[in-house]
Amino acid sequence: MNENNAPKEPTHTPTPATTPVDTAPEPATPTPDPATPDPATPAAETPAPAAETPTPEVSTPVTAPAEAAQTESAQTESAQTESAQTESAQTEAAPTEAAPQNPAPVATAETPSTTTPDDKSQNNASQDKKPQDRKPQDRKPQDRKPQDRKPQDRKVRPEKKQPADVPPFGALLTVKVKGIQDGFLMFDAGLSVPAALSLANAGAIANANNNEPPAEGTQMAVVVDRYDESRKFIRVLAKEEEEELTEILGTVRAGDIIEGRVSGLIKGGLEVKFETIRGFMPASHVNTSRMKDISVLLNEVIKCEVIELDRRNKKILVSRKNVQERERKDARKNLILTIKVGDVRKGRIINLTEYGAFVDMGGVHGLLHVSDMRWAPVAKAEEVVSVGDEIEVKVLRVNTERRRVSLGMKQLTPDPWKSVAEKFPVDSVSKFEIVKLAEFGAFAKITDDINGLIPLSEMSWNRRPMKADEVVKVGQEIEAKVIGIDTKRHRLSLSIRQTGDDPWKGVEERFEPGKTVTGKVSRLLDFGAIVELEGGIEGMIHISELDQHRVNKPGDVVTIGGDVETKVLGVDLGKRKISLSRKALLEPVVAATPAVQKKKRTKPLRGGLDAHFDW
């Protein structure tokens, strides 16, 4: 290839495209072949690839005429192809005025690409990034967050197109009847779009025309409702219908209370009719409490509060629950001012809780605590009352600021604690029934409203039981002695062991300190052993008094049920305790002390004496 026709290295500075200049090719090297074409032929215009590298001259054999003709035609075709490519390149580069100022380099077979490996790696890296990892400027418009998108990237909702000559809502129009089309009475209003009245709302016009639609060309007055973009006409209302609607709903506002008749049961609630206007009442607004069957209100005239009012579409949303809540609130304000402490009122149980029951007294709710249901202890409110019960209660406390009322049932009956001391005086013995067990004792039924407590310490003289069920059972009838009554705190104490003689009387004389007694081991504790001396009298041997040597466990020395001989150390009549010792009866053990042997001296003495010399 000729050096002048070789492709030039592209530069980064863009320059306008120029028309390539033809250069004269070098003359071909003559060969001795007579069949070689003349240099003036078109084949000589295209430089041969072999011209770039000089080759040594060799003798070329004479070819046949057919081969020479083929060679000539092949060279002619290649020359024509190359010239055509040159002309197309000139044609593309000719309109320089229409080319952009900064054209981007195009990679072709003759022009190498200007994209460097670094640019490719950056482009690949930006494409490989996830949308959330890309910077806002690297993201595509659909991948950007709404706050990162530019205004031109965001979708703009098309605005509703409405003809400019459409009158506003409520305007009065004089129109002419054109006919009936698709359920609408069409009018000519003299505007760019026609007007239409739904036949369902043309009752007032039909009534004025003997129940028939007006004839074509009839002139009448209508009121503008809205522009129907889908049907391309103006929806209107009959003037008589608008006047009737204004008369019914002209002064009604949201929050007003109106009366209506329940005309039907529809999905999700009730249909309420207010003269000729129909409203809707959701099922959740029928009553303050949930009703299983709302159809019981059909054909009933009820008071409703207007929640929403769409006068334009003649839609009303009403609520009966809000009216009930208003009435209850007003009644509560007035009623709570009339309630006084000590009043007796009737009420209905509406709810039960862990701590009592709530009573509805005609709009005012009061709390009946479990401790005020009966004089006897009550564990749960369900034991006395149930939801829906009609009861009489007495007002105990009233807080008008916080609107709280405390009630009581037991206060309506005489206080049994005022007469219990007369029926069951202290030190009297009677038979009672065990009704409940507790960790600290057992409860016995004194009367229907009073229970007495038997502590664990008052169940037996022999020993204090760990649990009440070791001595008594629920439903068992026992004989007990009344040992205390507290009418203010409503408490009565009983004792089972005091119904018999006290075995501790004269115990100081029978068990004098220093006396040797024999008993039976009844229990073993971590710190000693309990020994039964007589019926109802026990003593304890401390672990340090079991033996003369150190004892780790009392079971290493004595066993339960075994007899043991002990010595009385002391008696505490107030605490009802007797201290015993087994160690005091054992002979003291004298340990023999071994003779101390003198260590022999291993080092020699000074002066030449022997270390083993016995001095």
mmCIF file of C-alpha atoms in Angstrom, residues 6 25 57 74 77 94 127 176 220 306 323 342 362 374 385 403-404 408 411 422 445 447-448 460 484 499 588 606:
data_model
loop_
_atom_site.group_PDB
_atom_site.id
_atom_site.type_symbol
_atom_site.label_atom_id
_atom_site.label_comp_id
_atom_site.label_asym_id
_atom_site.label_seq_id
_atom_site.Cartn_x
_atom_site.Cartn_y
_atom_site.Cartn_z
ATOM 1 C CA ALA A 6 -2.091 4.593 4.822
ATOM 2 C CA PRO A 25 0.478 5.781 -7.291
ATOM 3 C CA GLU A 57 13.307 -10.055 -9.274
ATOM 4 C CA ALA A 74 -9.551 -10.233 -11.271
ATOM 5 C CA GLU A 77 -12.691 -6.158 -10.422
ATOM 6 C CA ALA A 94 -18.578 15.870 1.458
ATOM 7 C CA GLN A 127 -23.191 -1.236 34.346
ATOM 8 C CA LYS A 176 -84.202 22.762 24.232
ATOM 9 C CA MET A 220 -86.996 24.387 29.810
ATOM 10 C CA VAL A 306 -74.928 13.423 59.406
ATOM 11 C CA VAL A 323 -76.594 9.995 68.430
ATOM 12 C CA GLY A 342 -75.968 6.327 100.202
ATOM 13 C CA GLY A 362 -79.060 4.519 83.036
ATOM 14 C CA ARG A 374 -70.557 -10.192 99.897
ATOM 15 C CA VAL A 385 -73.069 -12.045 89.366
ATOM 16 C CA ARG A 403 -66.868 10.725 86.693
ATOM 17 C CA ARG A 404 -66.399 7.611 88.822
ATOM 18 C CA GLY A 408 -71.689 -2.054 96.896
ATOM 19 C CA GLN A 411 -74.015 -2.880 102.263
ATOM 20 C CA GLU A 422 -72.892 -12.495 120.687
ATOM 21 C CA LYS A 445 -67.324 -21.508 107.913
ATOM 22 C CA THR A 447 -71.956 -18.238 109.095
ATOM 23 C CA ASP A 448 -72.941 -17.746 105.451
ATOM 24 C CA SER A 460 -51.754 -29.437 117.149
ATOM 25 C CA GLY A 484 -60.101 -13.932 119.005
ATOM 26 C CA THR A 499 -60.024 -27.718 122.772
ATOM 27 C CA PRO A 588 -15.079 -38.060 128.214
ATOM 28 C CA ARG A 606 32.969 -28.346 118.856
#
